[in-house]
Short mmCIF file of C-alpha atoms in Angstrom, two decimals:
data_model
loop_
_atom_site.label_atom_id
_atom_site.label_comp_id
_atom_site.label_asym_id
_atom_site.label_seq_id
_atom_site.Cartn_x
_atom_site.Cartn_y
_atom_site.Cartn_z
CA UNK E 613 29.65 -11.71 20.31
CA UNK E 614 29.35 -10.98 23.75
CA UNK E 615 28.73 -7.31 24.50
CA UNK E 616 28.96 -5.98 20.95
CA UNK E 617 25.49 -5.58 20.39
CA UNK E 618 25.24 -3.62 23.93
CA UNK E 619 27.33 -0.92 22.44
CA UNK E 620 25.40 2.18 19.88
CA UNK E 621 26.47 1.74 17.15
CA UNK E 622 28.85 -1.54 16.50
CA UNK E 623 28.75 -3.93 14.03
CA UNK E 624 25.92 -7.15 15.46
CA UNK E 625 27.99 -10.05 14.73
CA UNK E 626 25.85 -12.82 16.44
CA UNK E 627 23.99 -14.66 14.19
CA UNK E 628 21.27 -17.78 14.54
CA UNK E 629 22.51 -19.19 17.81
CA UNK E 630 20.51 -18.01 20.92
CA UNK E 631 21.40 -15.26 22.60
CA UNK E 632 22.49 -15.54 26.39
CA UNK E 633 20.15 -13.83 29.36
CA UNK E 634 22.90 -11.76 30.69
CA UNK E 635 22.52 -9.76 26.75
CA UNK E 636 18.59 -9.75 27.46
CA UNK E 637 18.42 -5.98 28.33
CA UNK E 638 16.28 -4.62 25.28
CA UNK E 639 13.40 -3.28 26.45
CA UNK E 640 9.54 -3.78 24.71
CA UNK E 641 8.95 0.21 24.42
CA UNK E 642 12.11 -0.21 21.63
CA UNK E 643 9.69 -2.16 19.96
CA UNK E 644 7.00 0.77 18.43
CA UNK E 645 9.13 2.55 16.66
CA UNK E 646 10.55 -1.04 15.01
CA UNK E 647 7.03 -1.58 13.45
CA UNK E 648 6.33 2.35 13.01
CA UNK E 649 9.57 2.14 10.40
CA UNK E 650 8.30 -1.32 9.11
CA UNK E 651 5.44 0.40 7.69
CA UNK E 652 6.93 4.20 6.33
CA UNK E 653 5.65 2.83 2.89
CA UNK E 654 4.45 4.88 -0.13
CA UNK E 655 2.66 1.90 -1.36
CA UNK E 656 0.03 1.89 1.58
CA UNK E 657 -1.08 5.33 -0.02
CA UNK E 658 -1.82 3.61 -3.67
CA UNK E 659 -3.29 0.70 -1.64
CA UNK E 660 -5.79 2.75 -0.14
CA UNK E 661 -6.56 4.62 -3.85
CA UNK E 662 -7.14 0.92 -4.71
CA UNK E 663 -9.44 0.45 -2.06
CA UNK E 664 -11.69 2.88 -3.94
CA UNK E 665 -10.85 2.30 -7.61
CA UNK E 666 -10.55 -1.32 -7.15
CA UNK E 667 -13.05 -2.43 -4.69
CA UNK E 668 -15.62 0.53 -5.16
CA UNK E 669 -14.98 1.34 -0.90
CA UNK E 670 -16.63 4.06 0.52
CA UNK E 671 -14.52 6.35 2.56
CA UNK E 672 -16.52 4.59 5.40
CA UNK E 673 -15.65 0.94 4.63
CA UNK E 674 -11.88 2.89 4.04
CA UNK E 675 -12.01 3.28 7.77
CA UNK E 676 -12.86 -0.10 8.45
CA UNK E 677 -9.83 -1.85 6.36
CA UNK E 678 -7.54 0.42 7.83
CA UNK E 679 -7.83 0.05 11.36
CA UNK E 680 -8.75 -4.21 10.80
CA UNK E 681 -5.62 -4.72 9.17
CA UNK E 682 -3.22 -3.84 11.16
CA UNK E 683 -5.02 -5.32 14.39
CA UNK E 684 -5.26 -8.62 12.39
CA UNK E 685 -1.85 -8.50 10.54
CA UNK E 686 0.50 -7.27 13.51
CA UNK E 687 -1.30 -9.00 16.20
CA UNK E 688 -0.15 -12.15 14.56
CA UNK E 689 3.42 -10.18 14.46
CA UNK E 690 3.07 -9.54 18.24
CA UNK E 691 1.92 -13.40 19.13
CA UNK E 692 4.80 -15.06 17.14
CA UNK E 693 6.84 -12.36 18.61
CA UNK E 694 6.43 -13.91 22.10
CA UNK E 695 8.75 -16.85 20.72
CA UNK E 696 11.62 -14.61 20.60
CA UNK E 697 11.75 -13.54 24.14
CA UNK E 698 11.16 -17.29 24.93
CA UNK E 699 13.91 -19.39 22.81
CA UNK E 700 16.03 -15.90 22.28
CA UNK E 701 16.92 -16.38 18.75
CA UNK E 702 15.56 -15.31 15.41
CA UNK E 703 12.58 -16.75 14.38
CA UNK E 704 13.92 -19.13 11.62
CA UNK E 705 16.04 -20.82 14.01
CA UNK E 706 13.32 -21.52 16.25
CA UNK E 707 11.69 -22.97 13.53
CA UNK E 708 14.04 -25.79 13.62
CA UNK E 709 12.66 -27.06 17.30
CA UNK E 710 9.08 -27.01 15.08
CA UNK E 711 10.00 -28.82 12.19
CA UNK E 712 13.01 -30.58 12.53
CA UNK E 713 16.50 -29.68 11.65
CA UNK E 714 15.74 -30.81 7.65
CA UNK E 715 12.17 -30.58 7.69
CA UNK E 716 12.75 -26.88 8.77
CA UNK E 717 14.55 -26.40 5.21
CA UNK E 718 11.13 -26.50 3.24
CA UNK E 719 9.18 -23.58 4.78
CA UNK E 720 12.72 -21.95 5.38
CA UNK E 721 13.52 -21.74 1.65
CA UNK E 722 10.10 -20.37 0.41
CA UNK E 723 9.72 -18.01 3.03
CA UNK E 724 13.65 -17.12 1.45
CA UNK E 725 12.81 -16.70 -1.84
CA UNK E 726 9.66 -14.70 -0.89
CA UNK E 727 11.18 -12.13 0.70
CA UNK E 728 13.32 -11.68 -2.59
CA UNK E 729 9.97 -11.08 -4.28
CA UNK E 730 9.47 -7.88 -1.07
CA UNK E 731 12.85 -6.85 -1.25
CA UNK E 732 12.70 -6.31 -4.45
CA UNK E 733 9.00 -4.45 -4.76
CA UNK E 734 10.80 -2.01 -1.60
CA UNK E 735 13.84 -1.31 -3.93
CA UNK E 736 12.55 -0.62 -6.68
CA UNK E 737 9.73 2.15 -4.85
CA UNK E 738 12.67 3.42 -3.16
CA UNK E 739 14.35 3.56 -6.68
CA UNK E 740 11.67 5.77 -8.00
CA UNK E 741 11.28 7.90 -5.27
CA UNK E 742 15.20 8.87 -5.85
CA UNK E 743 14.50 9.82 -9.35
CA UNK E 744 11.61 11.77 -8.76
CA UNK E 745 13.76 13.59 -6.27
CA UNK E 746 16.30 14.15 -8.95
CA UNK E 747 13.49 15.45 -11.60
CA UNK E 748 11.43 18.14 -8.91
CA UNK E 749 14.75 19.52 -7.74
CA UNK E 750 17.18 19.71 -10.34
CA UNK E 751 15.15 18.82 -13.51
CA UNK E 752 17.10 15.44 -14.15
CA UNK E 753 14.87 13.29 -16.43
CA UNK E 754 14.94 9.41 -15.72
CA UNK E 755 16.08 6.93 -18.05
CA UNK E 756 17.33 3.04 -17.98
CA UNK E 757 20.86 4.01 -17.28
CA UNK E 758 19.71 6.23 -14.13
CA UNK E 759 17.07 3.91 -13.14
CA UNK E 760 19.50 1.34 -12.64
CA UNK E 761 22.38 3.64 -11.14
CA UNK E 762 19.32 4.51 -8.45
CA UNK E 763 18.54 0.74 -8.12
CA UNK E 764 22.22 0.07 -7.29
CA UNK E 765 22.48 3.11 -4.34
CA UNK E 766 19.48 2.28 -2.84
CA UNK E 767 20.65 -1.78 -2.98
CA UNK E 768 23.72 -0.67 -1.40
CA UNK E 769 22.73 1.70 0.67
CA UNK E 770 20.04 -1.24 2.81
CA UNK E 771 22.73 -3.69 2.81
CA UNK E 772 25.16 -1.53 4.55
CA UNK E 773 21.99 -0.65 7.27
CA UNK E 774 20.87 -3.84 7.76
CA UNK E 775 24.36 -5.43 7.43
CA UNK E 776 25.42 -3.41 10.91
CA UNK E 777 22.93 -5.12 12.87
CA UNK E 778 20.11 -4.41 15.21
CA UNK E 779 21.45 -1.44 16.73
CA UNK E 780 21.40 0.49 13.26
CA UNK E 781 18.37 -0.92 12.10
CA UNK E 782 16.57 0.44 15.60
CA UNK E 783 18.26 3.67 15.43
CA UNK E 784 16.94 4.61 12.16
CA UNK E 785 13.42 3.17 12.54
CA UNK E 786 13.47 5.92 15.78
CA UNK E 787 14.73 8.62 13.87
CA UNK E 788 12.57 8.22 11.27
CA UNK E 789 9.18 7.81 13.31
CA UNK E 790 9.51 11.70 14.01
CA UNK E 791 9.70 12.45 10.32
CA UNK E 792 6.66 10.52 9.57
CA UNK E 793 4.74 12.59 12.37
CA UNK E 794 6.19 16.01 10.71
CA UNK E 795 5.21 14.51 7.49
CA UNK E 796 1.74 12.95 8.43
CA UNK E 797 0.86 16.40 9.57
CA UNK E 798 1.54 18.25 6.87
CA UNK E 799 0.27 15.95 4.28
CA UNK E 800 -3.58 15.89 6.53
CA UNK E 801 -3.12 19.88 6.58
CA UNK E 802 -3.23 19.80 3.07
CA UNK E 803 -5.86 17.00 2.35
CA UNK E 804 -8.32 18.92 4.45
CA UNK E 805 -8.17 22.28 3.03
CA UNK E 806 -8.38 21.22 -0.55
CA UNK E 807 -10.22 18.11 -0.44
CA UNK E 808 -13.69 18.01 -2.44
CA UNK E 809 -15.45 16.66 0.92
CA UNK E 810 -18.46 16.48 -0.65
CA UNK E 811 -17.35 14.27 -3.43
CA UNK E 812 -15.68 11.97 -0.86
CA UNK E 813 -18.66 11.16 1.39
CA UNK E 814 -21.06 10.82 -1.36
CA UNK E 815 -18.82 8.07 -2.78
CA UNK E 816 -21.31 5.37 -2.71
CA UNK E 817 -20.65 2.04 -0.70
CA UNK E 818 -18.72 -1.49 -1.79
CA UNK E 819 -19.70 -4.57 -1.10
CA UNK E 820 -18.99 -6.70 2.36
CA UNK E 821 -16.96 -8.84 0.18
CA UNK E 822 -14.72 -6.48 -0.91
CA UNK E 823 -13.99 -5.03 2.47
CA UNK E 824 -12.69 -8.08 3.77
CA UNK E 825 -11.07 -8.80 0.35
CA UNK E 826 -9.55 -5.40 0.71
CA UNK E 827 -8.41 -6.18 5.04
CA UNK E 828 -6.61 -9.07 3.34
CA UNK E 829 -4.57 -6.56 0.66
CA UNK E 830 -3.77 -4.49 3.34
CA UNK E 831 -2.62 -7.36 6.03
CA UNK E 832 -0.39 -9.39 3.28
CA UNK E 833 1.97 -6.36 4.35
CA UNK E 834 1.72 -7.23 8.09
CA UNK E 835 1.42 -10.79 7.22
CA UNK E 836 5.11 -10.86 5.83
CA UNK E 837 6.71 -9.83 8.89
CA UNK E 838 5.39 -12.41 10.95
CA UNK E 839 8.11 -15.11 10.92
CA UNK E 840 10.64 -12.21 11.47
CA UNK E 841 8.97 -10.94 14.35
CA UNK E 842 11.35 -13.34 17.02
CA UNK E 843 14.30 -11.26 15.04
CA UNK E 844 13.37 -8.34 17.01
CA UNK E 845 12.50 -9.58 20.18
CA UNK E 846 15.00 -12.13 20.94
CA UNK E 847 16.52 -9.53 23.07
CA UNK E 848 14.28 -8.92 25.12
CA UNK E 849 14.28 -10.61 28.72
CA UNK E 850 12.06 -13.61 29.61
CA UNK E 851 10.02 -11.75 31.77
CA UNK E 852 9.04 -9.21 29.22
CA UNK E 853 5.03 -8.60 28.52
CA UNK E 854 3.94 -10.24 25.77
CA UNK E 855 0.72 -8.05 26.42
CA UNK E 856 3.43 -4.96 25.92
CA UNK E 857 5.06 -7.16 22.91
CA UNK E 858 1.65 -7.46 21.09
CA UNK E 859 0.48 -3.96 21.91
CA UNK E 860 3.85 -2.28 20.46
CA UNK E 861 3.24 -4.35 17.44
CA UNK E 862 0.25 -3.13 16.29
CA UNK E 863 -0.11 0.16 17.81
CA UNK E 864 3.13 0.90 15.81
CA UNK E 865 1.55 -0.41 12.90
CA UNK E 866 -1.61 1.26 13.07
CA UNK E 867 -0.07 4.63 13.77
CA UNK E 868 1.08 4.47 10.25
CA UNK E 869 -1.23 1.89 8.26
CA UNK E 870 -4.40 4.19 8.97
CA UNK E 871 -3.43 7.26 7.86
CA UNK E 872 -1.88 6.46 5.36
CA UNK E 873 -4.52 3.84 4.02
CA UNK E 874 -6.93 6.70 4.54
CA UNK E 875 -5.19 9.69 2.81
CA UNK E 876 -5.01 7.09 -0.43
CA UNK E 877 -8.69 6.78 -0.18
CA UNK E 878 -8.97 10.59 -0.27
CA UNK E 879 -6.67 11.24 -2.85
CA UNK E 880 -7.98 8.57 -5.67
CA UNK E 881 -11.59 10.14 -5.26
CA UNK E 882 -10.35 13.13 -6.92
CA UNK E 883 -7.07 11.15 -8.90
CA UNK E 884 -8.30 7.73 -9.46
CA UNK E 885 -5.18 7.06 -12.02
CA UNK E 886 -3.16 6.90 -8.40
CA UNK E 887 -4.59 3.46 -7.84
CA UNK E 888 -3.06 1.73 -11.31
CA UNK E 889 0.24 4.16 -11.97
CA UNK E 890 2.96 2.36 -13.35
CA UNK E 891 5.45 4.49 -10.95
CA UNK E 892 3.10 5.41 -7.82
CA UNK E 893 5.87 7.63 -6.29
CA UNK E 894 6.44 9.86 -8.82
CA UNK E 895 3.12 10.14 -9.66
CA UNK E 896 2.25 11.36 -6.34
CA UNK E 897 5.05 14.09 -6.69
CA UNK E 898 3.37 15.22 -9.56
CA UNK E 899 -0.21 15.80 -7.59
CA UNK E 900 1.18 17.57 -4.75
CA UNK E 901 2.00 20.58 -4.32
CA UNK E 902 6.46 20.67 -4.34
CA UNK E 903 6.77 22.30 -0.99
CA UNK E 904 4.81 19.11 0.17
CA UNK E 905 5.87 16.41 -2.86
CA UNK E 906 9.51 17.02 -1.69
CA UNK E 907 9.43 16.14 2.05
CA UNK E 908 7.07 13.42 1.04
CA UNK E 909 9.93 11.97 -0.96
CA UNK E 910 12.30 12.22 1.30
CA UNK E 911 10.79 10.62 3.83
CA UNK E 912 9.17 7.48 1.16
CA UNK E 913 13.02 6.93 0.50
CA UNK E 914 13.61 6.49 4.07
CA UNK E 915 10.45 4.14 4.57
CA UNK E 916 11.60 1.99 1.50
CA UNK E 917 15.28 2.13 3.22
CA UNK E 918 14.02 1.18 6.76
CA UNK E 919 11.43 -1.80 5.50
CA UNK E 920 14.07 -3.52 2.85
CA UNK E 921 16.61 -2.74 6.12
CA UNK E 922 14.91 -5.11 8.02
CA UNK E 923 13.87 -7.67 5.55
CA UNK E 924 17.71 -8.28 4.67
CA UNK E 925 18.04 -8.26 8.36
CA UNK E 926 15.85 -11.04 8.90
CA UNK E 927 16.99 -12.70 5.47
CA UNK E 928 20.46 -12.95 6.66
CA UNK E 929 19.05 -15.12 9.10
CA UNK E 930 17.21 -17.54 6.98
CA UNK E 931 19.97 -17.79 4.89
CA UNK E 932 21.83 -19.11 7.84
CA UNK E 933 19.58 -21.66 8.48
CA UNK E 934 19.46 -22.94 4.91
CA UNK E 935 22.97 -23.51 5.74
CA UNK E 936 24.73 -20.27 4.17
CA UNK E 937 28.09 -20.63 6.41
CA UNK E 938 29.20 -17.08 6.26
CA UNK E 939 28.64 -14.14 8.93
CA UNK E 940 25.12 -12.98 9.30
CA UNK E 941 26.52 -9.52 7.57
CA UNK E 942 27.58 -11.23 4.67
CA UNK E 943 24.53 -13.45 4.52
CA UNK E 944 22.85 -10.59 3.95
CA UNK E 945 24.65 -9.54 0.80
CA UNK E 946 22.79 -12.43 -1.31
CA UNK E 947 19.63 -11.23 -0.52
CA UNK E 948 21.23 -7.65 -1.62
CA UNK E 949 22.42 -8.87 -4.99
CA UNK E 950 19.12 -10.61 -5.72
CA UNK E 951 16.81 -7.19 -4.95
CA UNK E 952 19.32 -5.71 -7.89
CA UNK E 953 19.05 -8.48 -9.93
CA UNK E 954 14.88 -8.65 -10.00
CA UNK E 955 14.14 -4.95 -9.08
CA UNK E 956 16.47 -4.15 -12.29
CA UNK E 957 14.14 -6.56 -14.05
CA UNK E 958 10.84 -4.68 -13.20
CA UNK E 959 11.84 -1.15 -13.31
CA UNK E 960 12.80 -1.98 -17.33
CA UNK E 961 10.15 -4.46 -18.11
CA UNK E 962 7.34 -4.80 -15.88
CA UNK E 963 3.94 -2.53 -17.34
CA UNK E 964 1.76 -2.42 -14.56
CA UNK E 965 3.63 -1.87 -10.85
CA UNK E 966 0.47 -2.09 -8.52
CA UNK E 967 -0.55 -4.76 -10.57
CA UNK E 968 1.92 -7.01 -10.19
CA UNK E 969 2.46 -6.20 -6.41
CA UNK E 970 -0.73 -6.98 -5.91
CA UNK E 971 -0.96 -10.13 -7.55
CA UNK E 972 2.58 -11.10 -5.36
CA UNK E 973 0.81 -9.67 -1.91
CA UNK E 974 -1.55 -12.55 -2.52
CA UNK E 975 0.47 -15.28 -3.23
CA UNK E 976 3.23 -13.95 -0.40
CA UNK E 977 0.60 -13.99 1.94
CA UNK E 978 -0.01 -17.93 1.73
CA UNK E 979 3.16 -18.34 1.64
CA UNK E 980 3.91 -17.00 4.74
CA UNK E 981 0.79 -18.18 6.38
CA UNK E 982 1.51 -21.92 6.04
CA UNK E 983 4.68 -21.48 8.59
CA UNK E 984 2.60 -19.30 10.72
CA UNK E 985 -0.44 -21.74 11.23
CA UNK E 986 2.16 -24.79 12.68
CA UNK E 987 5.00 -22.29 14.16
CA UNK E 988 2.06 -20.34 15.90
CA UNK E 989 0.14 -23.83 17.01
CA UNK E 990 3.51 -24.92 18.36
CA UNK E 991 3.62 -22.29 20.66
CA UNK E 992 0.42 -23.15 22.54
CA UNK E 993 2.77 -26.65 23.85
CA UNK E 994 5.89 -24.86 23.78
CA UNK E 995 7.28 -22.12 26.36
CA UNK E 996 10.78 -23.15 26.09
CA UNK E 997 13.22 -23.66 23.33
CA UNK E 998 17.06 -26.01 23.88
CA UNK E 999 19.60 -23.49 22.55
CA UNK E 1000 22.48 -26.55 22.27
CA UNK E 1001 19.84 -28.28 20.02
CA UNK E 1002 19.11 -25.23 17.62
CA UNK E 1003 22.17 -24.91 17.02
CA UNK E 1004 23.31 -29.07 16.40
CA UNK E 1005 22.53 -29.77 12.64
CA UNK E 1006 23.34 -33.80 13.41
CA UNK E 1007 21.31 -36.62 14.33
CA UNK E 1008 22.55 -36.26 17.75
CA UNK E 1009 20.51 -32.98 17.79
CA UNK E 1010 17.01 -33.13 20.13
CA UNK E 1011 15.34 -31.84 17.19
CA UNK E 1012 15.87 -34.45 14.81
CA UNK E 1013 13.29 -36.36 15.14
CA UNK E 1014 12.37 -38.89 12.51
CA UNK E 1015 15.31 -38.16 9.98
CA UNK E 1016 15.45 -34.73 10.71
CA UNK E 1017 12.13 -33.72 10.08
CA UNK E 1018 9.02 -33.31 12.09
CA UNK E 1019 5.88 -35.50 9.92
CA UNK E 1020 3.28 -33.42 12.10
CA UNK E 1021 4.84 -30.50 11.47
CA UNK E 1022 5.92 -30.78 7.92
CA UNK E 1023 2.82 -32.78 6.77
CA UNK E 1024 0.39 -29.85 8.22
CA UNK E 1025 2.63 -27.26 6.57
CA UNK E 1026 2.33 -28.96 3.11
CA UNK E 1027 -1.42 -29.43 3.47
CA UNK E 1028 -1.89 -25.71 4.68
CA UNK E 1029 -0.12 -24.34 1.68
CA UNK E 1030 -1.56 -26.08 -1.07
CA UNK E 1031 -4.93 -25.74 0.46
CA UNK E 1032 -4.09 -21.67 0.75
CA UNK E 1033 -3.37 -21.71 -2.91
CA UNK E 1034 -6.27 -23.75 -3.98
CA UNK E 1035 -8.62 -20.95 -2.35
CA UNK E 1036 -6.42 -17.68 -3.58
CA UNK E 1037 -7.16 -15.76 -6.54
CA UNK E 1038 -4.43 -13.70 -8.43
CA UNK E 1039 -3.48 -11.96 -11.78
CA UNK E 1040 -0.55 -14.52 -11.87
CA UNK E 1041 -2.26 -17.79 -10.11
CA UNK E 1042 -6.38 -18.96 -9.73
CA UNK E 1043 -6.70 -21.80 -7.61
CA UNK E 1044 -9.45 -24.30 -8.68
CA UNK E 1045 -11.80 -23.50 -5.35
CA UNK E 1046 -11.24 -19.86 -5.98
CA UNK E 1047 -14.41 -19.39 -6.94
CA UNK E 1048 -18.46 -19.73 -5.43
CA UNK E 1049 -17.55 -20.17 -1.93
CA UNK E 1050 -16.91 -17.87 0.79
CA UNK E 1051 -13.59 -18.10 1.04
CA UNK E 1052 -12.54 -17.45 -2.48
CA UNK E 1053 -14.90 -14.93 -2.73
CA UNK E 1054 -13.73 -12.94 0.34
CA UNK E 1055 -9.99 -13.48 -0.25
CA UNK E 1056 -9.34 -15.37 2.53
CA UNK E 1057 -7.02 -18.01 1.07
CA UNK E 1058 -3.95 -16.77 3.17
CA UNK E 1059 -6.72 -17.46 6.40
CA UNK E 1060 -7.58 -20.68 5.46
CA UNK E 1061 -3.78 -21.46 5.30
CA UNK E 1062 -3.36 -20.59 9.19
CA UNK E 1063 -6.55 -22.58 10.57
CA UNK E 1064 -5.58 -25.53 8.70
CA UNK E 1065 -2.03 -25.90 8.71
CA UNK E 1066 -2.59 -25.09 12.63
CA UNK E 1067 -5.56 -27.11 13.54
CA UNK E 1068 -3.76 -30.15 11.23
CA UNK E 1069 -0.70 -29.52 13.02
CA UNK E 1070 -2.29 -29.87 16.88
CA UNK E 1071 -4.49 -32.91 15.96
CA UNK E 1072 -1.68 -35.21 14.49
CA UNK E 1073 0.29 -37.13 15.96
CA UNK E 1074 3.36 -37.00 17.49
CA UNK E 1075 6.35 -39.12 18.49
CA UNK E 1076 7.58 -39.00 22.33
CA UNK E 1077 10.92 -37.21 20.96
CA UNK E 1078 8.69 -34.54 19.42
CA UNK E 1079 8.07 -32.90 23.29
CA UNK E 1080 9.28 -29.69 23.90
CA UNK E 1081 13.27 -30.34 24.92
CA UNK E 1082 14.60 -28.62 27.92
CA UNK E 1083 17.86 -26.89 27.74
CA UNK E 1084 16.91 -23.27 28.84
CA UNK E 1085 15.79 -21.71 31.91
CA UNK E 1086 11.75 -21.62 32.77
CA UNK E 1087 9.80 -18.89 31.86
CA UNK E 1088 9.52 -16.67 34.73
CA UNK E 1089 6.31 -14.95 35.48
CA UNK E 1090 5.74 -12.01 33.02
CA UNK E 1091 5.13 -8.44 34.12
CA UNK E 1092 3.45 -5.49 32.12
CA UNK E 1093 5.53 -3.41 32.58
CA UNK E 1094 7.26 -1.44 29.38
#
């Protein structure tokens, strides 16, 4: 592809390889409203309830998860974002100049199947906000036949978003960051003038632990989107800010994450049952009022639409790189079929929704976080990534290395993760240092997966053919401007 992405609207048919500078012309502003759409998601409102039910958070400590997360969570986004604009390609391709060309297969195919997992939690929300649509409107009752005739549109619907390409995928995440604004206003108006205030700030305090336990529920979200982050700014020219890059990531994050973190903690002080509802959307229809539940809906379809949008966007990509040989668009159709598969699976079986997407945020998070603590460590030695060698699967490839893997980088990825999981606690999975320490106690197993995959990864060894290859153009001198 060659211009296509340049023009509204087409089809994106360039996949993994790197993209050339003279198709560089994005520009970091497009960015906000990218991470604003990321985050249109229903489930930050029963998040925030659970802050409250849960972990016993004053409106206070509320406050405090809601603004750390996203800093923490999307500043990582924006940092690993930097690697886009630098190597030009999506951020599981880069991965390859990291950990070799087979080496890059092991943290490619969990990071695959955990998105599955996401992609699956999004369609089924979306799912359920359809049918509660349906019900407040014209009175249809749900049922298994329905559910899954929902389950298929929305499937359908995301693939044929995220199949188009970038261009779609932006257009809608703009369009839809003014409904959230109409939205967010109405829903405050609301909150305010029938809120028992005096019930919320008498709510009596949590515990420090549970604050930061409850920064980490909140930042698995963020902490997902971190190894897709190059997706969206391999566009962008080399001597965009990564100051800008950072800032768009979490200020569009935050925009949405605190509200909407707060208006759950609100809401469960007089609903607490919002925290641990089987089906959060259309319980939510059923509190507000319908002049409000409706638009609410609406735009909780679009969020779940948006977010799985650019999750099969990004999964195309790893799919590629697992060594899928079909077009990104159609690479995206497994991850489409899977969603149906598994979110057809927990809209008839599963008991407890929040539950269970807890329990996954926890284990997704360490997941993720292995990649990012050797990816992210990597870029402190590398500004520049060889296109030619991305792209060469063979042993002549400069990315190789010792068989095709990197034994710094793979070694330091393995350690990370099953150290992560030793230290995580979950409803499916209890490590066995889980408990009396600090970091079990606080929740930071995904935390402990960054600082030592990363600080593993810097002090090991590595072979002279491990240096960062040249093959693309030095990084020029970056501006600030947006």
């Amino acid at each position: 592809m060659s211009k296509s992405v340049e023009t509204e609207g087409a089809l994106e048919t360039r996949g993994i390889e790197q993209v050339p500078d003279h198709e560089r012309t994005a520009k970091t502003r497009e960015l906000f409203p990218t991470w604003v759409g990321a985050n249109i998601s229903v489930l930050l409102l029963t998040m925030g309830a659970s802050l409250v039910v849960a972990y016993h958070l004053n409106i206070w400590q509320a406050l405090v998860v809601a603004v750390a997360a996203p800093l923490v969570s999307y500043g990582l986004v924006g940092l690993i974002g930097i690697a886009g604009k630098r190597g030009g390609a999506p951020g599981m391709a880069l991965s390859r100049a990291v950990f070799g060309q087979r080496g890059n297969l092991l943290p490619g195919s969990l990071i695959w199947v955990a998105r599955w997992g996401w992609e699956t939690i999004n369609a089924v929300t979306g799912a359920y906000a359809m049918l509660s649509i349906l019900d407040i409107l014209f009175g249809i009752r749900a049922n298994s036949v329905l559910d899954m005739v929902m389950l298929l549109a929305f499937v359908v619907s995301t693939f044929a978003i995220s199949g188009l390409g970038i261009n779609a995928v932006q257009k809608c995440n703009k369009y839809a960051t003014y409904f959230f604004g109409v939205f967010s206003v109405l829903v405050l108006a609301y909150l305010v003038a029938n809120t028992d205030w005096s019930k919320v700030m008498d709510h009596s305090a949590g515990s420090t632990a549970a604050v930061i336990t409850g920064i980490g529920m909140i930042a698995a979200g963020g902490v997902s989107w971190i190894p897709s982050a190059p997706d969206f700014t391999r566009y962008l020219p080399r001597t965009a800010s990564s100051r800008a890059i950072v800032g768009t990531a979490v200020g569009g994050a935050g925009v949405v994450v605190l509200p909407m973190v707060l208006m759950g903690a609100v809401m469960a002080v007089s609903t607490p049952d919002l925290a641990s509802a089987s089906d959060p959307v259309s319980f939510l229809g059923e509190i507000l009022p319908t002049w409000i539940a409706v638009p609410y809906l609406f735009i909780a379809l679009i969020g779940m639409l948006l977010i799985n949008s650019m999750s099969m966007y990004s999964a195309g990509f790893t799919a590629q790189t697992l060594g899928f040989k079909v077009p990104r668009h159609w690479a995206v159709s497994v991850n489409a079929v899977i969603s149906l598969v598994f979110g057809g699976v927990l809209m008839l079986v599963a008991t407890s929704f929040m539950g269970s997407f807890i329990a996954f945020l926890s284990l997704l998070a360490v997941a993720f976080s292995a990649w990012v603590g050797v990816f992210g460590a990597d870029m402190f030695r590398r500004t520049e990534y060889d296109g030619r060698a991305m792209a060469d699967t063979t042993r002549t490839s400069a990315y190789w290395y010792q068989g095709g893997f990197s034994p710094a980088a793979v070694a330091a990825w393995a350690v990370g993760l099953l150290s992560g999981l030793m230290f995580t606690t979950s409803d499916w999975f209890t490590g066995p240092l889980a408990t009396n320490n600090v970091i079990g106690e606080y929740g930071l197993g995904w935390v402990a997966t960054i600082v030592i995959s990363g600080v593993l990864y810097l002090v090991l060894p590595k072979p002279a053919a491990e240096r960062p290859a040249a093959g693309a153009p030095a990084e020029e001198p970056e501006t600030l401007a947006v």
